[in-house]
Tab-separated table of N, CA and C in Angstrom:
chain	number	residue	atom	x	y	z
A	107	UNK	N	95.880	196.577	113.808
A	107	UNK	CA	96.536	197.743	113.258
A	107	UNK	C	96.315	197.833	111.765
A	108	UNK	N	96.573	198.689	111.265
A	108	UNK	CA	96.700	199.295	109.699
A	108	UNK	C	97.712	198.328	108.744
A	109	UNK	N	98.828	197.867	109.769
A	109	UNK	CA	100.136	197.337	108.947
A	109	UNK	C	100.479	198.594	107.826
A	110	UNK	N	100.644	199.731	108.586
A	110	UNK	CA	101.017	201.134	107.989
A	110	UNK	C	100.597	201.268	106.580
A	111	UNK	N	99.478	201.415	106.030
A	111	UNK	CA	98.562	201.681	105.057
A	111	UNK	C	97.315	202.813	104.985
A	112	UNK	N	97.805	202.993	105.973
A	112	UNK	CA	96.639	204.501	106.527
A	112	UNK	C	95.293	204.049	106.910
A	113	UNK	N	95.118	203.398	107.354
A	113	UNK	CA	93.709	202.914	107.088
A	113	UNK	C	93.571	202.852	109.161
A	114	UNK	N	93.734	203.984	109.565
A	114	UNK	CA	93.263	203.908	111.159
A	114	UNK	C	92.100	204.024	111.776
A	115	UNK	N	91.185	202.866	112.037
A	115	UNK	CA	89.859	202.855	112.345
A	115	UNK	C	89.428	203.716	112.643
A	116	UNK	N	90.060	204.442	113.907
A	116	UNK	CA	89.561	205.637	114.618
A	116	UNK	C	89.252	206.726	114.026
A	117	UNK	N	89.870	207.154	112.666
A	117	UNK	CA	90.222	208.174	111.635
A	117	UNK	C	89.029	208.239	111.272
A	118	UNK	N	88.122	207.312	110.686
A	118	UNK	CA	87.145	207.345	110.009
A	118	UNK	C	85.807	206.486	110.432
A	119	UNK	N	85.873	206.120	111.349
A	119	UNK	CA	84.301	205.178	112.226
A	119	UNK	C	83.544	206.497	112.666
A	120	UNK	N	84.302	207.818	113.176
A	120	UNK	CA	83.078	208.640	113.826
A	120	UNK	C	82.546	209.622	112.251
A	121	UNK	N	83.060	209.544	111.075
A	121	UNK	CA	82.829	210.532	110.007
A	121	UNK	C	82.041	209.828	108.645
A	122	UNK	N	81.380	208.082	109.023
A	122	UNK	CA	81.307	207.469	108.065
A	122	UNK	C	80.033	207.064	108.031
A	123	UNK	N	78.662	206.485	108.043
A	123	UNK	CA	77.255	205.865	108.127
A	123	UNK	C	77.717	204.357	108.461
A	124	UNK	N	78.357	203.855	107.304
A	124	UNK	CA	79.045	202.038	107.407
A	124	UNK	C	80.024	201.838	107.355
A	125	UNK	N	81.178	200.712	107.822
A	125	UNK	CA	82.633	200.977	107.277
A	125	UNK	C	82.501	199.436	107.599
A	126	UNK	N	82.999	198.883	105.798
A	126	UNK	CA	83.218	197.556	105.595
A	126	UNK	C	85.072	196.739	105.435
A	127	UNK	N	84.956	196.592	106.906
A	127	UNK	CA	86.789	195.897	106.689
A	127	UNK	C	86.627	194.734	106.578
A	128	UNK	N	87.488	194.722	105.448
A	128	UNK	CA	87.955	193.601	104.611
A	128	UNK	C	88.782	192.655	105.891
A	129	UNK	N	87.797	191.781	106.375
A	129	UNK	CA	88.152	190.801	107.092
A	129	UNK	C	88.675	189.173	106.616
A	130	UNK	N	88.981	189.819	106.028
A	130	UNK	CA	89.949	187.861	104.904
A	130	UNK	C	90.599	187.149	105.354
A	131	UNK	N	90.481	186.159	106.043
A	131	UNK	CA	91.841	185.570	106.787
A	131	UNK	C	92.405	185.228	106.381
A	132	UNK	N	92.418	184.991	104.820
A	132	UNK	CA	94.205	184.566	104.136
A	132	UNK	C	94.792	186.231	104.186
A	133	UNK	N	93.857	186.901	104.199
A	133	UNK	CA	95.216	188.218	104.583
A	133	UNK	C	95.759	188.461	105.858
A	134	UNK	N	95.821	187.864	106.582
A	134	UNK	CA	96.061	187.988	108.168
A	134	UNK	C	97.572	187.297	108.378
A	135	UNK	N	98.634	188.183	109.086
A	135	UNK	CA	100.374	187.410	108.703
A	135	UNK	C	99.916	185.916	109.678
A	136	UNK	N	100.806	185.160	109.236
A	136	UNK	CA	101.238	183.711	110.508
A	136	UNK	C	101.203	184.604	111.850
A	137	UNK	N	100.888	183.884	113.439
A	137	UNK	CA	100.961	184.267	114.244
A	137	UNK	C	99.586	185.608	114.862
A	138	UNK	N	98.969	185.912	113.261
A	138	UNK	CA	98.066	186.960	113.802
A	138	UNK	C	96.732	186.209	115.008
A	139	UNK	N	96.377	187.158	115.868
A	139	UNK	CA	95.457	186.451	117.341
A	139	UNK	C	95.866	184.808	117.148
A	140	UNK	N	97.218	185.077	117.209
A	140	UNK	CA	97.350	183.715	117.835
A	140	UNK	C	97.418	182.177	117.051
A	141	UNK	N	97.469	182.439	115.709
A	141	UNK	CA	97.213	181.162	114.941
A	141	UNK	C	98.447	181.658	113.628
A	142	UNK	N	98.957	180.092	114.075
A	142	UNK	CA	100.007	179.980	112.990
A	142	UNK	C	99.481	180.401	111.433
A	143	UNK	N	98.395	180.167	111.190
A	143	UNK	CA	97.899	179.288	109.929
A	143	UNK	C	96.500	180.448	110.310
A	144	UNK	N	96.265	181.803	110.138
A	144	UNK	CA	95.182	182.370	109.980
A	144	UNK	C	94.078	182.144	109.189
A	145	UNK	N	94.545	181.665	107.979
A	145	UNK	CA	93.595	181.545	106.543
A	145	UNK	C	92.784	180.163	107.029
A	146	UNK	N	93.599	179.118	107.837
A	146	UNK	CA	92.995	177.841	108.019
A	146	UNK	C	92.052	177.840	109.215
A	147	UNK	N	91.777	178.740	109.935
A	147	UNK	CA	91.038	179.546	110.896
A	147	UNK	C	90.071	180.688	110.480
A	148	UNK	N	88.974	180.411	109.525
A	148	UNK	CA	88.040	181.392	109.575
A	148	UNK	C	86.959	181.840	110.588
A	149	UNK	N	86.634	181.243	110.896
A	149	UNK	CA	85.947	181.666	112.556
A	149	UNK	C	86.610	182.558	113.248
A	150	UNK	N	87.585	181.690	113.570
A	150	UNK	CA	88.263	182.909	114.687
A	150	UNK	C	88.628	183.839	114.329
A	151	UNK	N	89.694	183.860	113.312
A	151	UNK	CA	90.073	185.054	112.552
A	151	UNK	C	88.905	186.155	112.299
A	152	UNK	N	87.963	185.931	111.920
A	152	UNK	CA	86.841	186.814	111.858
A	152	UNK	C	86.191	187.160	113.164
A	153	UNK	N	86.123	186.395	113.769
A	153	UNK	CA	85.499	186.622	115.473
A	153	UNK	C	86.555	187.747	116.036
A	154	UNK	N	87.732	187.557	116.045
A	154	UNK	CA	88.768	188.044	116.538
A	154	UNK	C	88.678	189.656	116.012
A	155	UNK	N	89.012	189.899	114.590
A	155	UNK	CA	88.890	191.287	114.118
A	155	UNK	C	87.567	191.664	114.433
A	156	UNK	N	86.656	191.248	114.282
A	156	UNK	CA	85.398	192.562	114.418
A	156	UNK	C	84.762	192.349	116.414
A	157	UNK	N	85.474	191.367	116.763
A	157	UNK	CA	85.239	191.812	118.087
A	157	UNK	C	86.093	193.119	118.778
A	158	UNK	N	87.461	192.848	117.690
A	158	UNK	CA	88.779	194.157	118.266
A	158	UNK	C	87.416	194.946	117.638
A	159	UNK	N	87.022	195.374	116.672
A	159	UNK	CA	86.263	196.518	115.241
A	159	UNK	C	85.192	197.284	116.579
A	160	UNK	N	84.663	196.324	116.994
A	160	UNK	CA	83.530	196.592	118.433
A	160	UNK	C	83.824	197.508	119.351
A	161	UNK	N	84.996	196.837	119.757
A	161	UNK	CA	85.635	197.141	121.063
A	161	UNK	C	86.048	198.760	120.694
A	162	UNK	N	86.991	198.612	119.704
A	162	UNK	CA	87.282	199.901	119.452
A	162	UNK	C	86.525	200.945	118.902
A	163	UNK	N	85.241	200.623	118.093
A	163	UNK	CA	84.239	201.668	117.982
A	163	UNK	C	83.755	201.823	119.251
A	164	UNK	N	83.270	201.148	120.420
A	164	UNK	CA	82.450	201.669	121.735
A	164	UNK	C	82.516	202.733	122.243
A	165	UNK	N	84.021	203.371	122.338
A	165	UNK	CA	84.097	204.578	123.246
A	165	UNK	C	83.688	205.751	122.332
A	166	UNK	N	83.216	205.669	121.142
A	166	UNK	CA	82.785	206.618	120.272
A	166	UNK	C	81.786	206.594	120.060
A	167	UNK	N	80.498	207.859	120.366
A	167	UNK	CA	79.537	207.935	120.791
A	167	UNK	C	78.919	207.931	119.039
A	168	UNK	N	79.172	208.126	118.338
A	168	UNK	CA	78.633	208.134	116.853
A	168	UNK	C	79.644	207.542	116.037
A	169	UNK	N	79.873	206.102	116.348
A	169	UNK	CA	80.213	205.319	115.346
A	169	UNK	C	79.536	204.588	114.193
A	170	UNK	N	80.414	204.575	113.311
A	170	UNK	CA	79.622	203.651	111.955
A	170	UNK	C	79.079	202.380	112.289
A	171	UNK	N	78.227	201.985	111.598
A	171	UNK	CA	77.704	200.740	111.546
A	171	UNK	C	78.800	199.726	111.054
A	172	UNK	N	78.960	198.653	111.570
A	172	UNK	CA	79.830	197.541	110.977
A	172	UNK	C	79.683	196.641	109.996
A	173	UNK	N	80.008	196.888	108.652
A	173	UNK	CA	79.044	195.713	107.470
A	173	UNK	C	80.551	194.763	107.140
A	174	UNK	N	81.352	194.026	107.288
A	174	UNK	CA	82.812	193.586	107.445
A	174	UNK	C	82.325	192.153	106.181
A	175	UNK	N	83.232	192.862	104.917
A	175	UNK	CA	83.683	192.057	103.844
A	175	UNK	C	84.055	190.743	104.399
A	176	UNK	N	83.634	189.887	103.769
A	176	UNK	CA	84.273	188.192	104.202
A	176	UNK	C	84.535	187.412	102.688
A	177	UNK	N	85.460	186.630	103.630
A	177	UNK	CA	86.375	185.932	101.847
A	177	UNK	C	85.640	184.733	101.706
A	178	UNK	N	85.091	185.411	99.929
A	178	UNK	CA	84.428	183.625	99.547
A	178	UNK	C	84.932	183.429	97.859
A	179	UNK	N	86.349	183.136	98.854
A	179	UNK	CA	87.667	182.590	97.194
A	179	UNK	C	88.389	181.845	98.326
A	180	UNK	N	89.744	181.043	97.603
A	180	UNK	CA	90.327	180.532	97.951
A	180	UNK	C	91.657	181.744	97.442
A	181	UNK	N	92.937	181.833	98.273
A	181	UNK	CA	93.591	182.974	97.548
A	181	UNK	C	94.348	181.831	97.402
A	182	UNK	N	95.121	182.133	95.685
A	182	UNK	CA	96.076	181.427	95.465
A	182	UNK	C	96.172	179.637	96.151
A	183	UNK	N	96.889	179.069	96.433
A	183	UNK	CA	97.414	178.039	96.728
A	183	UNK	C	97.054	177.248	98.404
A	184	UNK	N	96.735	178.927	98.863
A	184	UNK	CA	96.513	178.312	100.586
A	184	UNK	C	95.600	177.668	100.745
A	185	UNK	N	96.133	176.749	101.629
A	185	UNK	CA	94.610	175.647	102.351
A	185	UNK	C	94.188	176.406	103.549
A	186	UNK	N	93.007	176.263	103.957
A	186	UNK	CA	92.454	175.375	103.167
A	186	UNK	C	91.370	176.135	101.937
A	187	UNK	N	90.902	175.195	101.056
A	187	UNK	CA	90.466	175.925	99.693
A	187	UNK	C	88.920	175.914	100.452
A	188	UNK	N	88.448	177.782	99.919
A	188	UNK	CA	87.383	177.626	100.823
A	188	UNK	C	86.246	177.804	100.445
A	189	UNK	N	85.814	176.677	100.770
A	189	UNK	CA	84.294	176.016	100.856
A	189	UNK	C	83.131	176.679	101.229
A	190	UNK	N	81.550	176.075	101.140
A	190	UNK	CA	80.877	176.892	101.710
A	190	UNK	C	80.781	176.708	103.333
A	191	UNK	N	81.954	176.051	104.133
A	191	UNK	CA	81.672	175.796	105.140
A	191	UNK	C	82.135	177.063	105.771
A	192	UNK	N	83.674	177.161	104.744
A	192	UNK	CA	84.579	178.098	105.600
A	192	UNK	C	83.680	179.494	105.375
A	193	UNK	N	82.969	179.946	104.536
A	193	UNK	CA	81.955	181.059	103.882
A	193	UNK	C	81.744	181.097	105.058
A	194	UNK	N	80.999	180.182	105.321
A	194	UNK	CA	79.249	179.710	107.051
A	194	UNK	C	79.923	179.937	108.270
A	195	UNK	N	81.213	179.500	108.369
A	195	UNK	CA	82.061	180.327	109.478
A	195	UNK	C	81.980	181.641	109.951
A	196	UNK	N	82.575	182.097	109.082
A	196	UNK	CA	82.920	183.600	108.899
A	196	UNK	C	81.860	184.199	109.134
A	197	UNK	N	80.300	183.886	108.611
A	197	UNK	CA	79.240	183.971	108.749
A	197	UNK	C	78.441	184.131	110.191
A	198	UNK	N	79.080	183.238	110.643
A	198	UNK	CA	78.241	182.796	111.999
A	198	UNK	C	79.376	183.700	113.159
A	199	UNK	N	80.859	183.547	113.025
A	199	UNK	CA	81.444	184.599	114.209
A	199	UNK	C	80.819	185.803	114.148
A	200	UNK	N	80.357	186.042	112.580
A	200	UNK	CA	79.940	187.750	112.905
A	200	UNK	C	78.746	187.966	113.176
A	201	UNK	N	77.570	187.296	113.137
A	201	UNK	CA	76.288	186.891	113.757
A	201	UNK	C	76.405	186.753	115.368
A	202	UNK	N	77.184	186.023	115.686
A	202	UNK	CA	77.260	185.771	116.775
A	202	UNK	C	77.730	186.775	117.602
A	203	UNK	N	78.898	187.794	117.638
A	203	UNK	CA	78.651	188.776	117.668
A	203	UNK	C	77.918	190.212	117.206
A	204	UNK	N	76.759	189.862	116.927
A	204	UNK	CA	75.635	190.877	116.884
A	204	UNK	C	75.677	191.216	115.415
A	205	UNK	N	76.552	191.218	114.476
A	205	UNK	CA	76.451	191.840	113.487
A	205	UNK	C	75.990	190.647	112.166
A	206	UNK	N	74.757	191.342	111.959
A	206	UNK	CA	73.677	190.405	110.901
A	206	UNK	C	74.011	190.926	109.458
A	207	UNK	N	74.481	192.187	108.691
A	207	UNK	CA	74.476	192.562	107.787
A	207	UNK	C	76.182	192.211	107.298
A	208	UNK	N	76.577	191.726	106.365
A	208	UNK	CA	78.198	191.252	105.974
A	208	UNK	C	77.871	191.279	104.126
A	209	UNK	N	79.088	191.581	103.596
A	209	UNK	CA	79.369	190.934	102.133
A	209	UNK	C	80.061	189.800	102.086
A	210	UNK	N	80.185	189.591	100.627
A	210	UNK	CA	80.890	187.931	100.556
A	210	UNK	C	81.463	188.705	99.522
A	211	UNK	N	82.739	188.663	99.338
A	211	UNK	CA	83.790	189.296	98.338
A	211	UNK	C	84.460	187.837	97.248
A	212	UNK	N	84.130	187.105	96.266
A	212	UNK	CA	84.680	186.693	94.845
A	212	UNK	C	85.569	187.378	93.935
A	213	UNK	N	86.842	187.716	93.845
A	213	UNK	CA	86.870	188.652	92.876
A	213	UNK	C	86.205	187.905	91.491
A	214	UNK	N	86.480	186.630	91.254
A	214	UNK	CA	85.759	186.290	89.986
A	214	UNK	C	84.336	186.168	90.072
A	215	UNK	N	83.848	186.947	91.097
A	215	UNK	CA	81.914	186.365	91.310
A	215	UNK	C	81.526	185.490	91.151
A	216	UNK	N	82.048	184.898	91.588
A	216	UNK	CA	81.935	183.149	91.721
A	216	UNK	C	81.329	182.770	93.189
A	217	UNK	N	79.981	182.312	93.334
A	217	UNK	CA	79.468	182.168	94.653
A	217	UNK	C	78.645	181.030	94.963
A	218	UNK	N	78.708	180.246	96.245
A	218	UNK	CA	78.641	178.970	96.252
A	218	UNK	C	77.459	178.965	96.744
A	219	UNK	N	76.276	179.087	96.333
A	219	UNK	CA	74.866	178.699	97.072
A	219	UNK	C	74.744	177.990	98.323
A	220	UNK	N	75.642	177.106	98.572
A	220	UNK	CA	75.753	176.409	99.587
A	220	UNK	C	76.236	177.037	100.683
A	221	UNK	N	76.784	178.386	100.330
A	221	UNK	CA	77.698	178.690	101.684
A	221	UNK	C	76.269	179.664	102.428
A	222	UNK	N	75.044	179.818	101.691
A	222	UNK	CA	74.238	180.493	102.229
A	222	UNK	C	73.435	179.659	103.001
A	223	UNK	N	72.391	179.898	103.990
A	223	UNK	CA	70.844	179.191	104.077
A	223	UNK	C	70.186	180.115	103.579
A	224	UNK	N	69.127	179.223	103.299
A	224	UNK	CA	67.580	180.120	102.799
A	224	UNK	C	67.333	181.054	103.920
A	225	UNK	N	67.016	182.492	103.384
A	225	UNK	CA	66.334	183.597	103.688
A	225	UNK	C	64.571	182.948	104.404
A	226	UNK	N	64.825	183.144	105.929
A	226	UNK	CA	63.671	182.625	106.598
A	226	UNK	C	62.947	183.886	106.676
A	227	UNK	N	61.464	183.242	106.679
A	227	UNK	CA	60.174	184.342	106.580
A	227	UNK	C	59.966	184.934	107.696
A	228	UNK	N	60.356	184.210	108.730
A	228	UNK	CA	60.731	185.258	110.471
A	228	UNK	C	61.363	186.617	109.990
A	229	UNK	N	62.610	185.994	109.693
A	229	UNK	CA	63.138	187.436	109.495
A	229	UNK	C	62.875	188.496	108.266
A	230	UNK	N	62.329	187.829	107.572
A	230	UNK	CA	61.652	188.982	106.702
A	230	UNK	C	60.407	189.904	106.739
A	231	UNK	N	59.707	188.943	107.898
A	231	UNK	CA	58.684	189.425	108.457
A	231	UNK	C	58.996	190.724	109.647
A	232	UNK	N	60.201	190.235	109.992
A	232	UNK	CA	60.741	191.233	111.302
A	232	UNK	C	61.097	192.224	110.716
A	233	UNK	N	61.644	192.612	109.585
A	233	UNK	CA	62.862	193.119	109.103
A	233	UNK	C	61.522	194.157	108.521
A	234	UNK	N	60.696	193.723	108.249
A	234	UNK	CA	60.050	195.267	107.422
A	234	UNK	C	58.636	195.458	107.729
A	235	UNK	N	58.777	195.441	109.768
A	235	UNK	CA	57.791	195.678	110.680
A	235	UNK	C	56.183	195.274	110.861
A	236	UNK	N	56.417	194.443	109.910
A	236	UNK	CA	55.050	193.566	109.948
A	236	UNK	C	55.026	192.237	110.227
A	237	UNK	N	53.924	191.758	109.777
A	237	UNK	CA	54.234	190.320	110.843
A	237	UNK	C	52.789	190.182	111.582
A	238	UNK	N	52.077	189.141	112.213
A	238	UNK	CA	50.995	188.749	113.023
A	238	UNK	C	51.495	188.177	114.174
């Protein structure tokens, strides 16, 4: 849901090209899909929202593309403080469900090289239709 902020998927997935939700799991309350401790759960927490993001764009025949913000800060005080593992998480639920294109949100732009891998020549080769 929105958590009454206006922000109703449905409102704006059929009128948009991309729509990037801010998928952060330290913003997610205690108890959200199921985990006391959301923020200490980046995988799932991210698997969880953009599989609902999926589900609920499908029945709309011209939906936006999914590009879904991911948290690479630690907010405030919560554990756990996140690493480039928890980054590679977040990373991989949304890969894993189909979606290859994501941001990494710092507010201080602060970014951990580590939370990336190297850019492989497969896919760069794929990506701009050439290739042997």
């Amino acid at each position: 849901g929105d958590l009454g902020i206006g922000q109703g998927w449905e409102d704006f997935i059929t009128v948009a090209d991309v729509v990037l939700p801010m998928v952060y799991p330290s913003h997610y309350y205690p108890g959200a899909y199921g985990y006391a401790r959301p923020n200490a759960n980046p995988y799932a927490i991210v698997k969880n929202a953009l599989r609902e993001a999926l589900e609920r764009s499908r029945p709309h025949a011209r939906s936006a593309a999914i590009r879904p913000f991911l948290q690479a800060f630690t907010l405030g005080r919560r554990l756990p403080r996140y690493t480039p593992h928890e980054i590679r998480e977040q990373i991989r639920a949304a890969e894993e469900l189909g979606i290859t294109t994501w941001v990494l949100w710092n507010p201080r732009s602060v970014y951990q090289r580590d939370a990336l891998r190297p850019y492989s020549t497969d896919v760069r080769t794929a990506s701009s239709g050439g290739g042997q």
